[in-house]
Coordinates of C-alpha atoms and ligand atoms in Angstrom, one line a residue:
M21 CA 111.2 70.5 95.2
N22 CA 114.7 70.0 97.2
T23 CA 116.4 73.3 98.0
L24 CA 119.8 72.9 98.5
M25 CA 121.6 75.6 100.7
R26 CA 125.8 75.8 99.8
G27 CA 128.3 77.8 100.9
C28 CA 130.1 79.9 98.0
D29 CA 133.1 77.9 97.2
E30 CA 134.0 77.0 93.6
E31 CA 131.9 73.8 93.2
S32 CA 128.9 75.7 94.5
L33 CA 129.3 78.5 92.1
R34 CA 129.8 76.0 89.1
L35 CA 126.6 74.4 90.2
G36 CA 124.8 77.8 90.4
A37 CA 125.9 78.6 87.1
Q38 CA 125.1 75.6 85.3
L39 CA 121.6 75.8 87.0
I40 CA 121.0 79.2 85.5
K41 CA 122.6 78.2 82.0
Q42 CA 120.0 75.6 82.0
G43 CA 117.1 77.7 82.8
G44 CA 117.1 77.2 86.6
L45 CA 116.9 79.7 89.4
V46 CA 119.7 80.3 92.3
A47 CA 119.4 82.8 95.2
F48 CA 122.6 84.4 95.6
P49 CA 124.0 87.4 97.8
T50 CA 124.7 90.8 96.5
E51 CA 125.9 94.1 98.6
T52 CA 122.4 95.2 98.7
V53 CA 120.2 92.3 99.5
Y54 CA 119.8 88.4 98.2
G55 CA 118.8 88.1 94.5
L56 CA 116.7 85.4 92.9
G57 CA 118.4 84.9 89.8
G58 CA 117.9 83.2 86.4
D59 CA 118.9 83.6 82.7
G60 CA 117.7 87.1 81.7
L61 CA 117.7 86.4 78.2
N62 CA 115.3 83.1 78.8
P63 CA 111.6 84.2 78.8
H64 CA 110.9 80.7 80.7
A65 CA 113.5 81.3 83.4
V66 CA 112.0 85.0 83.7
Q67 CA 108.7 83.4 84.2
A68 CA 109.6 80.9 86.8
I69 CA 111.2 83.9 88.8
Y70 CA 107.8 85.5 88.8
A71 CA 106.0 82.3 89.9
A72 CA 108.7 81.6 92.5
K73 CA 108.2 84.9 94.3
G74 CA 104.2 85.0 93.5
R75 CA 105.3 88.4 92.3
P76 CA 102.9 90.6 90.1
A77 CA 103.6 90.3 86.2
D78 CA 103.6 93.7 86.1
N79 CA 106.4 94.7 88.5
P80 CA 109.7 94.5 86.1
L81 CA 113.1 92.9 86.8
I82 CA 116.4 94.0 87.1
E83 CA 119.0 92.7 84.6
H84 CA 122.5 92.0 86.7
I85 CA 125.6 92.1 84.4
A86 CA 129.4 91.7 85.0
D87 CA 130.8 93.5 82.3
Y88 CA 130.2 96.0 79.6
G89 CA 129.6 93.3 76.8
M90 CA 126.1 92.1 78.5
L91 CA 125.3 96.3 78.8
E92 CA 125.6 96.1 75.2
L93 CA 122.9 93.1 74.7
L94 CA 120.3 94.7 76.9
V95 CA 120.4 98.7 76.0
Q96 CA 120.4 100.5 73.0
T97 CA 121.7 103.7 74.1
T98 CA 123.7 104.9 77.1
P99 CA 123.6 108.7 77.5
E100 CA 126.4 110.5 78.8
P101 CA 125.0 111.3 82.5
A102 CA 124.2 107.2 82.7
R103 CA 127.7 106.7 81.4
R104 CA 129.4 108.8 83.9
A105 CA 127.2 107.3 86.7
M106 CA 128.1 103.6 85.7
E107 CA 131.8 104.8 85.5
A108 CA 131.5 106.1 89.3
F109 CA 129.1 103.7 91.2
W110 CA 129.8 100.5 88.9
P111 CA 130.1 97.8 90.3
G112 CA 127.4 98.8 93.0
P113 CA 124.1 99.3 94.6
L114 CA 123.1 101.5 91.1
T115 CA 120.4 100.5 88.8
C116 CA 120.0 102.5 85.3
V117 CA 116.9 102.3 83.6
L118 CA 117.7 102.8 79.6
P119 CA 116.0 101.9 76.5
A120 CA 115.8 97.9 75.8
T121 CA 116.8 96.1 72.8
A122 CA 114.8 93.5 71.4
R123 CA 116.8 90.6 73.0
V124 CA 115.6 91.5 76.4
P125 CA 112.4 89.5 77.0
R126 CA 109.2 91.3 77.4
A127 CA 108.7 89.8 80.8
V128 CA 111.7 91.2 82.1
T129 CA 110.3 94.8 81.5
A130 CA 106.6 93.9 81.9
G131 CA 106.0 95.4 78.7
L132 CA 108.0 98.4 79.0
D133 CA 110.4 99.6 76.2
T134 CA 112.8 100.4 78.8
V135 CA 115.2 97.9 81.0
A136 CA 116.7 98.4 84.3
V137 CA 120.5 97.4 84.3
R138 CA 122.8 96.8 87.4
W139 CA 126.7 95.7 88.0
P140 CA 126.6 94.3 91.7
E141 CA 129.6 94.8 93.3
H142 CA 129.5 91.4 95.4
P143 CA 132.3 89.0 94.3
V144 CA 130.0 86.1 94.6
A145 CA 127.4 87.7 92.4
Q146 CA 130.1 88.6 89.8
A147 CA 131.5 85.2 89.7
L148 CA 127.9 83.7 89.0
I149 CA 127.0 86.0 86.0
L150 CA 130.3 85.6 84.5
Q151 CA 130.5 81.9 84.6
A152 CA 126.6 81.7 83.6
G153 CA 127.9 83.9 80.6
V154 CA 124.6 85.6 80.6
P155 CA 122.8 88.5 82.1
V156 CA 121.2 87.5 85.3
A157 CA 117.6 88.9 85.8
A158 CA 117.0 88.7 89.5
P159 CA 114.6 90.7 91.8
S160 CA 115.0 90.3 95.7
A161 CA 114.7 86.5 96.9
N162 CA 111.8 87.2 99.0
A163 CA 108.0 86.0 98.8
S164 CA 106.6 89.2 97.1
G165 CA 105.4 91.6 99.8
R166 CA 107.7 90.2 102.5
P167 CA 110.9 92.2 103.8
S168 CA 113.6 91.6 101.5
P169 CA 116.3 88.9 102.4
T170 CA 119.6 90.0 103.7
C171 CA 120.9 86.7 104.6
A172 CA 120.5 83.3 103.5
Q173 CA 118.2 82.0 106.6
D174 CA 115.8 84.5 105.3
V175 CA 115.8 83.3 101.7
W176 CA 115.4 79.8 103.1
E177 CA 112.2 80.9 104.8
D178 CA 110.6 82.1 101.8
M179 CA 112.1 79.9 99.1
E180 CA 112.5 76.7 100.7
G181 CA 110.8 74.1 98.5
R182 CA 110.4 76.4 95.6
I183 CA 114.0 76.9 94.1
P184 CA 117.0 74.3 93.9
L185 CA 119.7 76.3 95.2
I186 CA 120.7 79.1 97.9
L187 CA 124.3 80.1 97.8
D188 CA 124.8 81.5 101.2
G189 CA 127.5 84.3 101.2
G190 CA 126.5 85.8 104.6
P191 CA 124.9 89.2 105.6
C192 CA 124.4 91.5 103.1
R193 CA 126.6 94.8 103.7
V194 CA 124.0 97.6 102.5
G195 CA 120.7 95.7 103.3
V196 CA 118.3 97.8 101.2
E197 CA 118.0 97.6 97.4
S198 CA 119.9 99.5 94.8
T199 CA 119.1 103.0 93.7
V200 CA 116.7 103.1 90.7
V201 CA 117.6 106.0 88.4
A202 CA 115.7 107.1 85.0
F203 CA 117.8 108.9 82.7
S204 CA 115.3 109.8 79.9
G205 CA 114.2 113.4 81.3
E206 CA 116.0 116.6 81.3
R207 CA 117.7 115.6 85.0
P208 CA 118.3 112.0 85.8
M209 CA 115.7 111.1 88.4
I210 CA 115.4 108.6 91.4
L211 CA 112.7 106.2 91.1
R212 CA 113.7 104.2 94.0
P213 CA 116.1 105.1 96.6
G214 CA 118.7 102.6 97.4
G215 CA 122.6 102.2 98.4
I216 CA 124.1 105.1 96.3
T217 CA 122.4 108.3 98.0
R218 CA 121.3 111.1 96.1
E219 CA 124.1 113.3 97.7
A220 CA 126.5 111.0 95.9
L221 CA 124.5 111.0 92.7
E222 CA 124.4 115.3 92.7
S223 CA 128.1 115.4 93.5
L224 CA 129.0 113.8 90.0
L225 CA 125.9 114.7 87.9
G226 CA 124.5 118.1 89.4
P227 CA 120.9 118.1 90.5
V228 CA 118.9 114.8 90.6
D229 CA 115.3 114.8 91.1
V230 CA 113.6 112.3 93.3
H231 CA 110.1 111.0 92.3
Q232 CA 107.4 111.8 95.0
S233 CA 106.5 108.6 95.6
A234 CA 110.0 107.9 97.6
L235 CA 108.3 109.2 100.8
N236 CA 104.6 109.1 99.8
A237 CA 101.9 106.9 99.1
L238 CA 101.3 106.9 95.3
Q239 CA 98.0 109.2 94.8
E240 CA 97.6 107.4 91.3
P241 CA 98.8 104.0 91.2
S242 CA 98.7 103.9 87.4
A243 CA 101.1 106.7 86.8
A244 CA 104.0 104.9 88.9
P245 CA 107.4 105.1 86.8
S246 CA 108.7 102.3 88.5
P247 CA 105.9 99.9 88.6
G248 CA 107.3 98.4 91.9
M249 CA 106.0 101.4 93.8
R250 CA 102.2 100.4 93.1
H251 CA 102.5 97.1 95.2
R252 CA 102.5 96.3 99.0
H253 CA 106.0 96.0 100.0
Y254 CA 108.7 94.8 102.5
A255 CA 105.9 94.2 105.1
P256 CA 106.3 92.1 107.9
K257 CA 103.0 90.3 109.7
A258 CA 102.8 92.7 112.4
Q259 CA 101.6 96.2 112.1
V260 CA 104.4 98.6 111.5
T261 CA 104.0 102.6 112.7
V262 CA 106.7 104.9 112.0
V263 CA 106.5 107.8 114.8
R264 CA 107.9 111.0 114.0
G265 CA 107.9 114.8 115.1
P266 CA 108.1 116.5 118.4
G267 CA 108.2 114.2 121.4
A268 CA 108.4 111.4 119.2
L269 CA 110.1 108.9 121.9
E270 CA 107.6 109.9 124.2
R271 CA 104.9 109.4 122.1
M272 CA 106.0 106.2 120.4
L273 CA 106.5 104.8 124.4
A274 CA 102.9 105.7 124.9
A275 CA 101.7 103.9 122.0
Y276 CA 103.5 101.0 123.0
D277 CA 102.0 100.8 126.5
A278 CA 98.5 101.2 125.3
C279 CA 99.2 98.6 122.5
Q280 CA 100.2 96.3 125.7
A281 CA 97.3 97.3 127.9
A282 CA 94.7 96.6 125.0
G283 CA 96.2 93.1 124.9
G284 CA 98.8 93.3 121.8
V285 CA 102.5 92.3 121.6
P286 CA 104.1 95.4 120.8
W287 CA 108.0 95.6 120.0
L288 CA 110.1 98.7 119.3
L289 CA 112.7 99.1 116.6
I290 CA 115.2 101.7 118.0
S291 CA 118.6 103.1 117.9
E292 CA 121.2 102.1 120.4
M293 CA 121.5 105.5 122.1
A294 CA 117.5 105.8 122.8
R295 CA 117.7 102.1 124.0
S296 CA 118.3 103.1 127.3
R297 CA 115.3 105.3 127.6
C298 CA 112.7 102.4 126.9
G299 CA 112.8 100.8 130.2
E300 CA 111.8 97.1 130.3
R301 CA 110.0 97.3 126.9
R302 CA 110.8 94.6 124.5
L303 CA 112.9 96.3 121.9
M304 CA 115.4 95.4 119.1
S305 CA 118.2 97.6 118.4
Y306 CA 119.5 98.3 115.0
G307 CA 122.4 100.2 116.0
E308 CA 123.2 104.0 115.2
G309 CA 122.1 106.2 112.2
A310 CA 120.4 105.8 108.9
A311 CA 122.8 103.8 107.3
Q312 CA 122.9 101.1 110.0
L313 CA 118.7 101.5 110.1
A314 CA 119.1 100.4 106.2
A315 CA 121.4 97.6 106.7
H316 CA 119.3 96.0 109.7
L317 CA 115.6 96.8 109.1
F318 CA 114.6 94.1 106.9
H319 CA 116.2 91.3 109.0
S320 CA 115.0 92.9 112.0
L321 CA 111.3 93.0 111.0
R322 CA 111.5 89.3 110.1
L323 CA 113.3 88.6 113.7
I324 CA 110.6 90.5 115.8
D325 CA 108.0 88.7 113.6
A326 CA 109.4 85.2 114.6
K327 CA 109.0 86.5 118.5
G328 CA 105.2 86.8 117.9
A329 CA 105.0 90.6 117.8
T330 CA 101.6 92.2 116.8
H331 CA 102.9 95.6 116.3
I332 CA 106.3 97.2 115.8
Y333 CA 107.1 100.9 116.6
C334 CA 110.0 102.8 115.0
L335 CA 111.1 106.2 114.9
A336 CA 111.4 108.2 111.9
V337 CA 115.0 109.2 110.8
D338 CA 116.2 112.2 108.8
P339 CA 115.8 111.5 104.8
Q340 CA 119.0 112.3 103.9
G341 CA 121.9 110.2 102.5
M342 CA 121.0 106.5 103.4
G343 CA 118.2 108.1 105.3
L344 CA 116.2 108.8 102.3
A345 CA 116.5 104.8 101.3
A346 CA 115.8 103.7 105.0
M347 CA 112.4 105.7 105.2
N348 CA 111.1 104.7 101.8
R349 CA 111.3 101.0 103.1
L350 CA 110.2 101.9 106.4
L351 CA 107.2 103.9 105.3
R352 CA 106.3 101.0 102.9
A353 CA 106.7 98.1 105.6
A354 CA 104.3 100.4 107.5
D355 CA 101.8 100.8 104.6
F356 CA 102.2 104.6 105.6
D357 CA 100.8 104.4 109.1
V358 CA 102.7 107.3 110.7
M359 CA 102.0 109.0 113.8
D360 CA 103.0 112.7 113.4
P361 CA 101.1 115.4 115.6
Q362 CA 102.2 118.2 112.7
E363 CA 100.5 116.7 110.0
E364 CA 97.3 115.8 112.0
D365 CA 97.3 119.4 112.9
G366 CA 97.6 120.5 109.4
R367 CA 94.7 118.3 108.1
Ligands
AMP415 P1 113.5 94.3 93.1 O1 114.3 93.4 92.1 O2 112.6 93.5 93.9 O3 114.4 95.3 93.9 O4 112.6 95.3 92.4 C1 113.2 95.9 90.9 C2 112.9 97.5 90.9 O5 112.9 97.9 89.8 C3 110.9 97.5 90.9 O6 110.7 98.5 91.7 C4 110.7 97.9 89.7 O7 109.6 98.9 89.4 C5 111.9 98.4 89.0 N1 112.4 98.7 87.5 C6 112.5 97.6 87.0 N2 112.5 97.6 85.6 C7 112.0 99.2 85.5 C8 111.8 100.1 84.3 N3 112.0 99.4 83.3 N4 111.4 101.3 84.4 C9 111.1 101.5 85.8 N5 111.6 100.9 87.1 C10 112.1 99.5 87.0
MG416 MG1 112.0 93.5 95.8

């Protein structure tokens, strides 16, 4: 298949909307990451999304909407806390998991009786959904298992030849996916941390739980409340190691040097402030703080891969605010390979 890469002018948007109406797929920018969208009410289009990504069939998709009429098509009821969260954070990087109507194709929910819904903030995403006139089912536009794409070039790398159209809207502002929240229990529960922080949700709704899989490998994969947590995720080709605890920077530099001495090609993914302490070592800076790490993590992993790295070392950040989403993605990219002397003592 020939893949077109176009800007986000009116004509390209029209083409994109038409493709979606016809059951085709379009990669498009959102404020979180690029999505791979298809008609969210058409089971054939939904199947094509799984096929293009090589996505496991048990990992449900998010339905993207651009008005409340579309929400009504998809969900049976909206509990009070969910309604308040929507009013406060939509359009934006918040996904609500709610009871699904019969209109939602089974392939979207992977057989669950709930559906995940989000109203994105990005103007191109909104225009595409409104012009298509249907909810747009869209996972991240990467090949399954790879780091999510945060610019059109990243989408091209994974999807060229597999989909007809990529809309290039420049780099994504947030850089990690939406916060997925379930509203079925006594308290709202974050199933996957993302662009809306726990703190922001709590200031609106009171206490909000975070599923233990946010920062830990799943003990019992079959019990995952958000099925996407079961699978290897966000992984570059190089082996990623997260370094934390006392003396983390020194230990990271020692690990780098040992890797180099053993014939590997190590790289550091490092904050701007720490950069000057790394000498002549190969490194990429993500900027400063957790929000910048989140914004630049996926693209940095892809860039470092392209340099031929065998190992990537990155310091942990505090899992507060955007740090929770950044650490969730970083730990999964590392397949939970963590250097932490305090944890080793405790074993
Ligand atoms: P992605 O679109 O690639 O960001 O992945 C969508 C995420 O939403 C995955 O982690 C899914 O497990 C999660 N998700 C989608 N639908 C549901 C649902 N009905 N219940 C719980 N999690 C869901
Ligand atoms: Mg994804």
